[in-house]
Short mmCIF file of C-alpha atoms in Angstrom, two decimals:
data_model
loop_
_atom_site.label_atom_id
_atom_site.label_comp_id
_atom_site.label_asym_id
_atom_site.label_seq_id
_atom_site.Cartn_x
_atom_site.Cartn_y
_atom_site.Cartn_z
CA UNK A 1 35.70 -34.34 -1.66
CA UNK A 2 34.31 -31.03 -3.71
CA UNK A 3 30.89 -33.06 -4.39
CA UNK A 4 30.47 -32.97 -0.43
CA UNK A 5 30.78 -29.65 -0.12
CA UNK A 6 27.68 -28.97 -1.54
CA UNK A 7 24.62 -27.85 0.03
CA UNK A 8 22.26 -30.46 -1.39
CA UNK A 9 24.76 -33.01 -0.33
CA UNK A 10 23.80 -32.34 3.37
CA UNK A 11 19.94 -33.10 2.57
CA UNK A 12 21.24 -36.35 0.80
CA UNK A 13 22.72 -37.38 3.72
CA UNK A 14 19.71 -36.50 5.86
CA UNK A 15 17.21 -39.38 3.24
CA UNK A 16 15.79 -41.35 4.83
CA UNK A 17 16.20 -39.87 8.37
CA UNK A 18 13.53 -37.54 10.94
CA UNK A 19 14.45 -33.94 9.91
CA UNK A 20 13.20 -30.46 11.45
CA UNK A 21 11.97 -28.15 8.38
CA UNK A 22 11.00 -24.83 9.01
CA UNK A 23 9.09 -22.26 7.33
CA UNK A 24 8.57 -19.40 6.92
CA UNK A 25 5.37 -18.52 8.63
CA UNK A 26 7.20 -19.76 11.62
CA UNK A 27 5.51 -23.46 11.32
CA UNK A 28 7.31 -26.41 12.21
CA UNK A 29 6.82 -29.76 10.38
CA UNK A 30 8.97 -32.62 12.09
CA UNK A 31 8.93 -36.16 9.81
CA UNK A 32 11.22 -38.46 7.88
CA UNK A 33 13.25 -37.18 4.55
CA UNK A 34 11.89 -38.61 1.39
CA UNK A 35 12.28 -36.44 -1.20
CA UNK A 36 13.82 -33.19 -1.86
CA UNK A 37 15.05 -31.58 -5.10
CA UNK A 38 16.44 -28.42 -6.33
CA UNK A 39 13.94 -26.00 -5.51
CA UNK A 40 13.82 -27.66 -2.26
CA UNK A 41 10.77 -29.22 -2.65
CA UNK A 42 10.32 -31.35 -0.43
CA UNK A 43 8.35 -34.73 0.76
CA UNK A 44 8.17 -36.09 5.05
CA UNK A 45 6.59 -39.13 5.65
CA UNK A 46 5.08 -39.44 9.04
CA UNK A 47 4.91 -35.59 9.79
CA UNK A 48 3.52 -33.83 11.97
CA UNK A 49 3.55 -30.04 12.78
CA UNK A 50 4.23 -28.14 15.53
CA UNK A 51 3.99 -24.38 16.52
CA UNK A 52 5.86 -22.90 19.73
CA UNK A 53 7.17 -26.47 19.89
CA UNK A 54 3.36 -27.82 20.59
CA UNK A 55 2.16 -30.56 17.71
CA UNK A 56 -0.41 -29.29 16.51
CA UNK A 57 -1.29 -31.76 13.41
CA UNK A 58 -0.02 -35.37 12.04
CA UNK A 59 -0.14 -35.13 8.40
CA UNK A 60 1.27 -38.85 7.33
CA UNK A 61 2.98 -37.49 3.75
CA UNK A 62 3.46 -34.24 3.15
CA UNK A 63 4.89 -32.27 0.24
CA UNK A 64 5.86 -28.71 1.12
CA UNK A 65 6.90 -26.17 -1.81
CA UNK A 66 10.26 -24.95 -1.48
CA UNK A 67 9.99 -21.74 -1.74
CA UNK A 68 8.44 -21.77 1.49
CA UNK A 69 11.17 -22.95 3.84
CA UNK A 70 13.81 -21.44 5.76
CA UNK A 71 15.85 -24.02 7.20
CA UNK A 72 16.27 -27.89 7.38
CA UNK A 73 17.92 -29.47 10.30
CA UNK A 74 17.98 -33.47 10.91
CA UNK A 75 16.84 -34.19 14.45
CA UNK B 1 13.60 -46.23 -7.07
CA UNK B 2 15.41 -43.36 -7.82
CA UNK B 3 12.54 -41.93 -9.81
CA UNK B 4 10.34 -42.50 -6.39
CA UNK B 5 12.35 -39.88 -4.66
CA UNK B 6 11.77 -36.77 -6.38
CA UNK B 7 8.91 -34.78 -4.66
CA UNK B 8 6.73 -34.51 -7.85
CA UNK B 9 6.82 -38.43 -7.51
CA UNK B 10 4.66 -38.01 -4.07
CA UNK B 11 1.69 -35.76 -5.88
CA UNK B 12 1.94 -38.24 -8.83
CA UNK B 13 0.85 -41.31 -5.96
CA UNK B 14 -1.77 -38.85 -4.42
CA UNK B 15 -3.42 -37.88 -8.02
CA UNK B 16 -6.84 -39.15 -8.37
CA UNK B 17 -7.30 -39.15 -4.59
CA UNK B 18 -8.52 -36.44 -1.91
CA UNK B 19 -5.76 -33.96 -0.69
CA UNK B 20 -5.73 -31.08 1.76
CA UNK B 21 -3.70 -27.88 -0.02
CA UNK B 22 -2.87 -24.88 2.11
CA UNK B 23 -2.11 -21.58 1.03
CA UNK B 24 -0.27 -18.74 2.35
CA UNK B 25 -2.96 -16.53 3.29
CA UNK B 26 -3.92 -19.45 5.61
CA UNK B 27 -6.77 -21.04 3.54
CA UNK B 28 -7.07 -24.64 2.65
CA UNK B 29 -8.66 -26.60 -0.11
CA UNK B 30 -9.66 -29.94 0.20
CA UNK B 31 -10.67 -31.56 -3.19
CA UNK B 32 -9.70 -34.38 -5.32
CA UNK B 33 -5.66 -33.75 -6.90
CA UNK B 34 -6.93 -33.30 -10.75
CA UNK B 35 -3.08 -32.11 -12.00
CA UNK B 36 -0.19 -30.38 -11.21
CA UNK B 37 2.75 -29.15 -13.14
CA UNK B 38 6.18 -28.06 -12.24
CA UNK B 39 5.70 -24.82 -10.56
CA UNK B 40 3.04 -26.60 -8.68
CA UNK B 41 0.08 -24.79 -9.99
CA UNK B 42 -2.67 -27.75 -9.16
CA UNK B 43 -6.32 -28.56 -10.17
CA UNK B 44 -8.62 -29.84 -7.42
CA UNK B 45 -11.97 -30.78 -8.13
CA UNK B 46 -15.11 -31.40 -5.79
CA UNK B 47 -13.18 -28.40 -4.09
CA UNK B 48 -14.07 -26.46 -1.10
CA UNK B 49 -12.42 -24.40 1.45
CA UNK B 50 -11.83 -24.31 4.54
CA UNK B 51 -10.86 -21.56 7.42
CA UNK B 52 -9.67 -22.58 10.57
CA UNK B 53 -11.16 -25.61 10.25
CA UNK B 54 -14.86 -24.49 8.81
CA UNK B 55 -16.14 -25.17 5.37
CA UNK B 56 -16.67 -21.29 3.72
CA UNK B 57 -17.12 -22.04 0.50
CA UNK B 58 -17.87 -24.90 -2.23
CA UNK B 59 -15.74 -24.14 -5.10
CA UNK B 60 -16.34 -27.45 -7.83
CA UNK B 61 -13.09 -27.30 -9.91
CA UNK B 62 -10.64 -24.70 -9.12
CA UNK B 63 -7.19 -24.05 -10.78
CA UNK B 64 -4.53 -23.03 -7.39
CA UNK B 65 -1.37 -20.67 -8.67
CA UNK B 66 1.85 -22.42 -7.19
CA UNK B 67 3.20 -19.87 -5.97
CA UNK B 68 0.22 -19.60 -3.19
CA UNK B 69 0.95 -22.89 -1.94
CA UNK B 70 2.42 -24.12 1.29
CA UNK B 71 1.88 -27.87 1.42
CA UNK B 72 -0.46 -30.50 -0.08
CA UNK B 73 -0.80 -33.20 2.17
CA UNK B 74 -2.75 -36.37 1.27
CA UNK B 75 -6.13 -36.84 3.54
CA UNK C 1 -5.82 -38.67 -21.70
CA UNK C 2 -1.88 -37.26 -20.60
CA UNK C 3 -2.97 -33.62 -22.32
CA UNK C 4 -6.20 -33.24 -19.76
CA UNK C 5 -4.17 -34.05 -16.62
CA UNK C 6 -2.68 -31.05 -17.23
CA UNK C 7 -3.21 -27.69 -14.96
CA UNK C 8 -3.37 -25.22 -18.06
CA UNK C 9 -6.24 -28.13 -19.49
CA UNK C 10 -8.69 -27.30 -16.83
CA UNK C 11 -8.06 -23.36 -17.46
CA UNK C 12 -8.51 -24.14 -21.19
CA UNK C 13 -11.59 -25.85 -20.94
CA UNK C 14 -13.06 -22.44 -18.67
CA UNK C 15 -12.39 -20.22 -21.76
CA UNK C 16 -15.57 -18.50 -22.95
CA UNK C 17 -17.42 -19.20 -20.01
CA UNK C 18 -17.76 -17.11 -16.25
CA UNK C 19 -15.20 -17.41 -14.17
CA UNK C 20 -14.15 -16.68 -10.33
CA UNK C 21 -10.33 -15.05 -10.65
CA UNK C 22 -9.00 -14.45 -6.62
CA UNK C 23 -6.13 -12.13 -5.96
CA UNK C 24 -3.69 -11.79 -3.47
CA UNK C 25 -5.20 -8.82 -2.35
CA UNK C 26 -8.37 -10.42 -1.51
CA UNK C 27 -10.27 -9.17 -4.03
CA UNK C 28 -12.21 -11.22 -6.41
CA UNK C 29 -12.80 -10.85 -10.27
CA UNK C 30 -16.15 -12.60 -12.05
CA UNK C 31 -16.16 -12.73 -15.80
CA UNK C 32 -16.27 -14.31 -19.17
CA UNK C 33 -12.32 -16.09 -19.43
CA UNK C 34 -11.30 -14.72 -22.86
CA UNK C 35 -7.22 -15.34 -22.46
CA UNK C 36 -4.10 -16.74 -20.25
CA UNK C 37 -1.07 -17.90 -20.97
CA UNK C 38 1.56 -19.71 -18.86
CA UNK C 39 2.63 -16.68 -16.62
CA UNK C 40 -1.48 -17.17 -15.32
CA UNK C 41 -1.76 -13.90 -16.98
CA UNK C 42 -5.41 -13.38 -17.52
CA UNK C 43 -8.10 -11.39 -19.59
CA UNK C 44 -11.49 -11.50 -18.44
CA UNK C 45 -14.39 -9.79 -20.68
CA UNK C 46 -17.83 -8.10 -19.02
CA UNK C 47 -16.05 -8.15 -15.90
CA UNK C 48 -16.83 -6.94 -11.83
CA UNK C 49 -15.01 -6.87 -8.62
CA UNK C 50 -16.21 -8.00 -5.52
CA UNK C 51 -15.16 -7.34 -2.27
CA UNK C 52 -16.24 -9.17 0.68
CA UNK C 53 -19.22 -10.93 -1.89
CA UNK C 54 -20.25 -7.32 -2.85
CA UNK C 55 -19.90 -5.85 -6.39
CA UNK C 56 -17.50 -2.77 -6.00
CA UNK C 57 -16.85 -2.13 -9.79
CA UNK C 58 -17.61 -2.87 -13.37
CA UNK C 59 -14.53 -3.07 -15.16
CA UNK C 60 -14.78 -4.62 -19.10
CA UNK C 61 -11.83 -5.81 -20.24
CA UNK C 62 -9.45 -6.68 -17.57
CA UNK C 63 -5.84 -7.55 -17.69
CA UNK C 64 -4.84 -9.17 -14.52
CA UNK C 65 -0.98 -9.80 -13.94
CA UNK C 66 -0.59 -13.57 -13.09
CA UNK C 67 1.55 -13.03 -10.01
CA UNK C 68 -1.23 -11.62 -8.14
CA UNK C 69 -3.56 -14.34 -8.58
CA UNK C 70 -4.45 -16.97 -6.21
CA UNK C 71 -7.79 -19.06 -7.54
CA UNK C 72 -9.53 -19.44 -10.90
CA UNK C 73 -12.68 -21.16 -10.22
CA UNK C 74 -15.51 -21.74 -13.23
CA UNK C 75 -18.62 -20.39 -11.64
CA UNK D 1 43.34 -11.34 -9.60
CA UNK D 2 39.62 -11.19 -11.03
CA UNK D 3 39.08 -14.46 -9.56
CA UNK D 4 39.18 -13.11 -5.71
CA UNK D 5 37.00 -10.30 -6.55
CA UNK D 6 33.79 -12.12 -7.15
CA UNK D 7 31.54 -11.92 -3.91
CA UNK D 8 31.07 -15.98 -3.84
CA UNK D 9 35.34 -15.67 -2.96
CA UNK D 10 34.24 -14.26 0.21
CA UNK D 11 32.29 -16.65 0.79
CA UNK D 12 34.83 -19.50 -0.67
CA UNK D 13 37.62 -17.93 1.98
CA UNK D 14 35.33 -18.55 5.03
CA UNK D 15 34.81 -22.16 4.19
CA UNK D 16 35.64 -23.92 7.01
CA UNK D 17 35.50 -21.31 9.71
CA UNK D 18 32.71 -20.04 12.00
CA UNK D 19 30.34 -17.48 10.09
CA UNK D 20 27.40 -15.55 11.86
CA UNK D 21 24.45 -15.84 9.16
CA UNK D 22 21.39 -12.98 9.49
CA UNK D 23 18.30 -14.13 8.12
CA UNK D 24 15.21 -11.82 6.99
CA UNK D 25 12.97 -13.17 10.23
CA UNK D 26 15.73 -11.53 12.26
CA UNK D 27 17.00 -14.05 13.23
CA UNK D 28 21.01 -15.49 13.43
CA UNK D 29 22.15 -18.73 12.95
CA UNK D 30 26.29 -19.26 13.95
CA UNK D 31 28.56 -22.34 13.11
CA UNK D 32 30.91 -23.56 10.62
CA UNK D 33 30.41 -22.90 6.87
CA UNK D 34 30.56 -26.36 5.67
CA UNK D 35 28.79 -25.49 1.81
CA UNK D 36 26.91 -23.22 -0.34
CA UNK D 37 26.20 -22.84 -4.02
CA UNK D 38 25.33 -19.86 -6.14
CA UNK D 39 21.63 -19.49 -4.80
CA UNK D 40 23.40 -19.16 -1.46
CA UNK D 41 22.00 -22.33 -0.19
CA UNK D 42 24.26 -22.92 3.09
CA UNK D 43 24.97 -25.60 4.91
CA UNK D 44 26.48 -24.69 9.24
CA UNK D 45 27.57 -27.17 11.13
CA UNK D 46 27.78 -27.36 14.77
CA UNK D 47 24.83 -24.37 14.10
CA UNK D 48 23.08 -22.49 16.75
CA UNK D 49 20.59 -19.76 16.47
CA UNK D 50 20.46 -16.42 17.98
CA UNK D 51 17.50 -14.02 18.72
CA UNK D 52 18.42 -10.58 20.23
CA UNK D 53 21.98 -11.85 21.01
CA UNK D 54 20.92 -14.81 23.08
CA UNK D 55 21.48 -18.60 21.90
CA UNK D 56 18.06 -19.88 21.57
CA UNK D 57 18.21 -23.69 19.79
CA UNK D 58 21.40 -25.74 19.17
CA UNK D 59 20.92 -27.31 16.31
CA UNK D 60 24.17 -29.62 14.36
CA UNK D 61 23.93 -29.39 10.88
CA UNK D 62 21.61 -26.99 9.41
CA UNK D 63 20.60 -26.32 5.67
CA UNK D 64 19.34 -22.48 5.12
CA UNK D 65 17.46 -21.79 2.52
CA UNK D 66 19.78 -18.70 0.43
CA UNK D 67 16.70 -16.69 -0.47
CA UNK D 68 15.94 -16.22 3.21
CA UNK D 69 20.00 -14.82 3.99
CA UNK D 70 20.18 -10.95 4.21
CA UNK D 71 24.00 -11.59 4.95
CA UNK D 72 27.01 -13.94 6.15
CA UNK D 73 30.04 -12.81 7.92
CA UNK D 74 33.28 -14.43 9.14
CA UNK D 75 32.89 -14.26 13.20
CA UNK E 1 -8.01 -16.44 -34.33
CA UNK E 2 -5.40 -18.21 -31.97
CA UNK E 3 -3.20 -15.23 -32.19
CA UNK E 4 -6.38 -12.94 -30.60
CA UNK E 5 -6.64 -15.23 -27.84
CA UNK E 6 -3.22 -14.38 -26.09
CA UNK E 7 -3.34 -12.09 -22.94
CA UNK E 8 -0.86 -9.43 -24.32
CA UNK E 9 -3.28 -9.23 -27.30
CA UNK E 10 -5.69 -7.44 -25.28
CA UNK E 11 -2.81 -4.80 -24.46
CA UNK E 12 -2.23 -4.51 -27.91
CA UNK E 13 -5.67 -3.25 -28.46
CA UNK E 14 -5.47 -1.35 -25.79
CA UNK E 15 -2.45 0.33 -27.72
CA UNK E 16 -3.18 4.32 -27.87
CA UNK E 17 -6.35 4.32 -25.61
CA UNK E 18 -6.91 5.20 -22.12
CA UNK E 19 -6.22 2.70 -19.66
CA UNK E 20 -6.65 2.36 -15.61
CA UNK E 21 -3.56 0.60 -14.47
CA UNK E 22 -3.63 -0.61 -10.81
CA UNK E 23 -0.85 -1.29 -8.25
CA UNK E 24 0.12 -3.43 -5.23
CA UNK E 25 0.59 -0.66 -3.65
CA UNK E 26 -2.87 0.51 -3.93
CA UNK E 27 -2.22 3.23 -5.88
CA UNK E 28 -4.47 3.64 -10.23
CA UNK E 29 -2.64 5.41 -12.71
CA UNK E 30 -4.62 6.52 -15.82
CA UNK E 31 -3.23 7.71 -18.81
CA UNK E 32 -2.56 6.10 -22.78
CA UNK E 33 -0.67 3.32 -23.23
CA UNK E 34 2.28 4.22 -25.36
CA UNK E 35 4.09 0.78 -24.84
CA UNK E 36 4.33 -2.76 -22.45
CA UNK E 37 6.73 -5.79 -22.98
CA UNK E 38 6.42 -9.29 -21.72
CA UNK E 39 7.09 -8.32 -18.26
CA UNK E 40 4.59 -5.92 -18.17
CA UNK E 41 6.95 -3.50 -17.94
CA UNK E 42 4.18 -0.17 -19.11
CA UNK E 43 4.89 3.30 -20.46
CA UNK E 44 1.74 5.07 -20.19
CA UNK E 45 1.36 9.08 -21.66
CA UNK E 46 -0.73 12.26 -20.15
CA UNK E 47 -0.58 9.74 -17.14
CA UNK E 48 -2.20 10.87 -14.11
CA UNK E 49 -2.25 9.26 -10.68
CA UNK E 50 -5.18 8.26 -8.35
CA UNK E 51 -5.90 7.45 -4.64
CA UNK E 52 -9.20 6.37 -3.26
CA UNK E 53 -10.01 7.91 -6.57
CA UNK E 54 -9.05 11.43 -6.10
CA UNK E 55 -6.33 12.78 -8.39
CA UNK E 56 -3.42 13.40 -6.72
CA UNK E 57 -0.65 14.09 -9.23
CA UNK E 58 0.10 14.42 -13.34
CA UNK E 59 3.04 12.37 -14.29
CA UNK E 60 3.33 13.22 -17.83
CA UNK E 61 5.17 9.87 -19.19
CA UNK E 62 5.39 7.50 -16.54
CA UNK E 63 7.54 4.08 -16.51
CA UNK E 64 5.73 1.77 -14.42
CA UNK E 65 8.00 -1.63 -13.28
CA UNK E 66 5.83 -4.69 -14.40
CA UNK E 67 6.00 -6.40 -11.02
CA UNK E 68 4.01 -4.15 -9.18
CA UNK E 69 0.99 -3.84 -11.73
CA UNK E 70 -2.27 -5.65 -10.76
CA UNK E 71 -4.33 -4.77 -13.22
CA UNK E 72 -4.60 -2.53 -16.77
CA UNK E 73 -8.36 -1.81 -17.80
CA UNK E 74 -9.33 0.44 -20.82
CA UNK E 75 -11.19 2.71 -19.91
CA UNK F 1 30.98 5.22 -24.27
CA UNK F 2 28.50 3.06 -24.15
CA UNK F 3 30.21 0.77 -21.89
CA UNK F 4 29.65 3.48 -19.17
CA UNK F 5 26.42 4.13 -19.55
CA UNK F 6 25.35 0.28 -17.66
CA UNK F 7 24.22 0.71 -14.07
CA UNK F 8 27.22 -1.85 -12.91
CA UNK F 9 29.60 0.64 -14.53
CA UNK F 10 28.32 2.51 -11.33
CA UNK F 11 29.49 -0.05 -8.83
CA UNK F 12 32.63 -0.82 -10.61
CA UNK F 13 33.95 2.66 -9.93
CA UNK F 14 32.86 2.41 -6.68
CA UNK F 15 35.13 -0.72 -5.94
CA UNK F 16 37.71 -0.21 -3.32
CA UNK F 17 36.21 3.15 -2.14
CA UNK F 18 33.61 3.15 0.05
CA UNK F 19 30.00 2.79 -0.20
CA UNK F 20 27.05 2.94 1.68
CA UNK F 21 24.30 -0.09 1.10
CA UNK F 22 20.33 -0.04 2.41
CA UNK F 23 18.74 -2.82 2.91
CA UNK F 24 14.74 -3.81 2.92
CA UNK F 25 15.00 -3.98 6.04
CA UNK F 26 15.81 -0.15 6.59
CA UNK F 27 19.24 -1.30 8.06
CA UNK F 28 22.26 0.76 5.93
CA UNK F 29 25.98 -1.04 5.91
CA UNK F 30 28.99 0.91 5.23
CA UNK F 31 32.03 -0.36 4.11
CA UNK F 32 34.61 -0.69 1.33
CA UNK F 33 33.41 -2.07 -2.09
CA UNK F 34 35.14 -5.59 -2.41
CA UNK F 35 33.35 -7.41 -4.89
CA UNK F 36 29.69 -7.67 -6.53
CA UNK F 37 27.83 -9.59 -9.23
CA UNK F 38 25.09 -9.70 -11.85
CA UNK F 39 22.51 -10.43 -8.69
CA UNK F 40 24.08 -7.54 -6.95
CA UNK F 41 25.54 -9.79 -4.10
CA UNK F 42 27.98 -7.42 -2.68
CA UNK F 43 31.38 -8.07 -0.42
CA UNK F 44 32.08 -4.92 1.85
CA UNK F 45 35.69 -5.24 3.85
CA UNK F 46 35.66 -2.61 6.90
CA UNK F 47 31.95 -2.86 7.34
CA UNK F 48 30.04 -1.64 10.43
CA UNK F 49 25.80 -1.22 10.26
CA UNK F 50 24.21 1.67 11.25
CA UNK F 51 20.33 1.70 11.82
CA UNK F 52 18.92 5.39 11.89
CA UNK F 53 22.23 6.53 11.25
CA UNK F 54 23.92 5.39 14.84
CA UNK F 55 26.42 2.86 14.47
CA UNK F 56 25.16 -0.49 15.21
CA UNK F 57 27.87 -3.29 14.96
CA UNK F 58 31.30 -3.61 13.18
CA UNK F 59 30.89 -6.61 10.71
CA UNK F 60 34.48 -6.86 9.37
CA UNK F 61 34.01 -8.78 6.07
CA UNK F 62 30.23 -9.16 5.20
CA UNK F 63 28.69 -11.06 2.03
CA UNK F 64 25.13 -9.25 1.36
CA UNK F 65 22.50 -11.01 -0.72
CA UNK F 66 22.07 -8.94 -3.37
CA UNK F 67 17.91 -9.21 -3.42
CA UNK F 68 18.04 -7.43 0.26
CA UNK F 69 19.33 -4.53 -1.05
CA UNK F 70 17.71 -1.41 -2.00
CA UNK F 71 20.70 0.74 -3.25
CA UNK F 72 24.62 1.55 -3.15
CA UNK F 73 26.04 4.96 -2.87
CA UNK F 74 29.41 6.17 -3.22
CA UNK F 75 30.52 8.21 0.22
CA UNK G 1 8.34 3.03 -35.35
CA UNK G 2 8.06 -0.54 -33.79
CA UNK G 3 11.23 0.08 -31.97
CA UNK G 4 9.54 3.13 -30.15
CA UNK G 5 6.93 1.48 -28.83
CA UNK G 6 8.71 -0.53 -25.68
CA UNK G 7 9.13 0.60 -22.30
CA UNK G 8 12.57 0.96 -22.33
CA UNK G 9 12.79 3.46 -25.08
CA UNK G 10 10.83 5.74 -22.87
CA UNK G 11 13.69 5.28 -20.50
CA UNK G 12 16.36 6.32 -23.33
CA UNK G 13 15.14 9.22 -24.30
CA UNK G 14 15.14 10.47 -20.35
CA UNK G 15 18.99 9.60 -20.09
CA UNK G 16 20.63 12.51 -19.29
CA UNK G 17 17.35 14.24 -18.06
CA UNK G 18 16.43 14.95 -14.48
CA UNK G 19 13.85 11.80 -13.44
CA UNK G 20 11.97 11.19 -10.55
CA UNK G 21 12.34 7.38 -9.07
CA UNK G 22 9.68 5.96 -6.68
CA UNK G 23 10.96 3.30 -4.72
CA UNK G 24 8.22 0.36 -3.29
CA UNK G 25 9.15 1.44 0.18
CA UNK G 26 7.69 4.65 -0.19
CA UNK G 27 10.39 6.46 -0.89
CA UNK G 28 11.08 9.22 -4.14
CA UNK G 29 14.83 10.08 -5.71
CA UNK G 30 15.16 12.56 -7.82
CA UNK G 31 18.37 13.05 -10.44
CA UNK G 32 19.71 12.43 -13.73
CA UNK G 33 19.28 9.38 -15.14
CA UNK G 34 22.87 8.12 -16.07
CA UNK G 35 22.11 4.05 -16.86
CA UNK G 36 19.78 1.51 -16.71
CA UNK G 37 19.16 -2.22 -17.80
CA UNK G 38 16.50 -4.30 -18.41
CA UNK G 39 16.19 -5.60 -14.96
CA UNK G 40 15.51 -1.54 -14.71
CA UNK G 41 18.74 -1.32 -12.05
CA UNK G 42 19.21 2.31 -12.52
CA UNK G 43 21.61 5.01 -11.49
CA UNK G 44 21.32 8.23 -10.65
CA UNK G 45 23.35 11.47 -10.53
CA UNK G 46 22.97 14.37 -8.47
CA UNK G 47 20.06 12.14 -6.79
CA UNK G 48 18.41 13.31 -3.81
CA UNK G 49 16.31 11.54 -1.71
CA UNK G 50 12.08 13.04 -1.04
CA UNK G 51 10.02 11.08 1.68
CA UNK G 52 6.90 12.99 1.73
CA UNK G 53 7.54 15.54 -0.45
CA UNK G 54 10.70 16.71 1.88
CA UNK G 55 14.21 16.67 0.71
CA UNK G 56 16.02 13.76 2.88
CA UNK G 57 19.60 13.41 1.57
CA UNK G 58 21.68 14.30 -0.94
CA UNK G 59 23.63 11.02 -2.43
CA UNK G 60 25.27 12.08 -5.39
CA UNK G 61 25.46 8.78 -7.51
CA UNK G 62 23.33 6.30 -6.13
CA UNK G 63 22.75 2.86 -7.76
CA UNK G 64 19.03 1.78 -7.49
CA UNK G 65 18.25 -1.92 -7.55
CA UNK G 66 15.92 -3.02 -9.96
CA UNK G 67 12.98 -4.85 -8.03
CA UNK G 68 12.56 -1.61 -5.66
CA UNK G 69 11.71 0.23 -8.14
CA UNK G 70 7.58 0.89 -8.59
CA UNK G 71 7.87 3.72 -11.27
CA UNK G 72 10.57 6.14 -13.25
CA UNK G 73 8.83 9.50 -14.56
CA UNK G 74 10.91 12.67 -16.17
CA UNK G 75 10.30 15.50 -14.49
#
């Protein structure tokens, strides 16, 4: 279907589920998908972060701006 | 709801209340979530910052360009 | 009120008194908040730079671009 | 045709086939180009991620962020 | 006046004067503003540029690209 | 005409010959001129990458994000 | 006139004159300005390329992306 093929689709799929996000100072924030829209805002519930794969904070909710993400990857 | 999973939705639910806000140059404010608008430019007040973990500075109300921000996390 | 939970309201209510501007750079900007507009764009009258808390210039009438601005704190 | 020579074609064409995606950390990410859109959002499947030329994560589905692609090409 | 309370207004006055501009790069130019637009796109006349505040070149009529002003100060 | 005188005039003459593209990241890419747009994403067919002007990799078909490049040069 | 006071009028009236184009990464091309637009793409004829004050390269046309671009002055 051509509405699956789209980008945003993939992080639709992903609601609800533990996703990897990474920015782009290198940080890791690991937590489930709540939220997300167009600028790739986005909201994890239960995050925590982790740098060189060590966590390194637990943040319950936490709303990162889009503009500062590389990549998001469910678990 | 789908009008509870749009990211703006999670600072709406954290307005009024204490939040941590980090920045890209690695600073965070802690202070109580006063407003935010679309490009995420946000008003803490009772505001100070912190540096690796130390209090620096005690800032009252202070007005945070968007663009500067990484995250806002409620405490 | 809706109108004062606004992030342009707390900027509004600054205007004609001293304010803290910080830019990207790291340098900081004290003075009397005459204009801004939605860009953050700012004018600040009878104003000095500080570097590193010391006072490095006396400027007047300052035009600072809103993209390099990180903070505007009322002093 | 006009149609094919738009640079999103290029893109369009590779749909479905492996693509080797540079980012601006320097890093690569390889799999199969499952969607993008015209901020050049893309979504890889069965995605893994090169440094120097040697696989470094396996990671399924990934999302990439388009403002942080310097360039996709067909493997 | 509303209309004297705009950030561009105090370019305006500025209009025909001497002005410091300042860059990201670190780099002042002074000459007289001739003309700016909403980008802060700036034309400036007799310009002459400055490092550490020596003068280091005379540029005549000098386009500078909005984006990469900091600052414009009359003199 | 006055239809010439636009800079994508430029890189419409310059489609099917070959070009040279630089990058932000210092890298140069030379290859035929397939397609571009508005955002100066640019297709090159044939490519190979030099970096300090020894031949690096051959890409084949390579989509470049247009806000990675510095400039385009007819060979 | 009104309609000689913007920025890109200072522009017009160097079309077809030899300009000198300073790029953000440090870089100066010299040649004849043969287009712009108002994201200030610009190309150049005859352009060769200064680093330092030394001649680097000839290019013949080049094609300058906009957001490169720190300043355009007539020579």
């Amino acid at each position: 279907m051509e509405s699956e093929n789209r980008p945003l689709d993939a992080l639709n799929r992903a609601r609800g589920h533990r996703v990897m996000v990474e920015l782009k100072n290198g940080k890791q924030f690991m937590g489930v998908l709540k939220a997300f829209d167009i600028h790739i805002n986005t909201v994890l519930e239960n995050a925590e972060e982790r740098v060189e794969g060590e966590m390194t904070r637990k943040l319950g909710t936490v709303f990162l701006r889009g503009d500062t993400i590389i990549l998001i990857s469910p678990e």
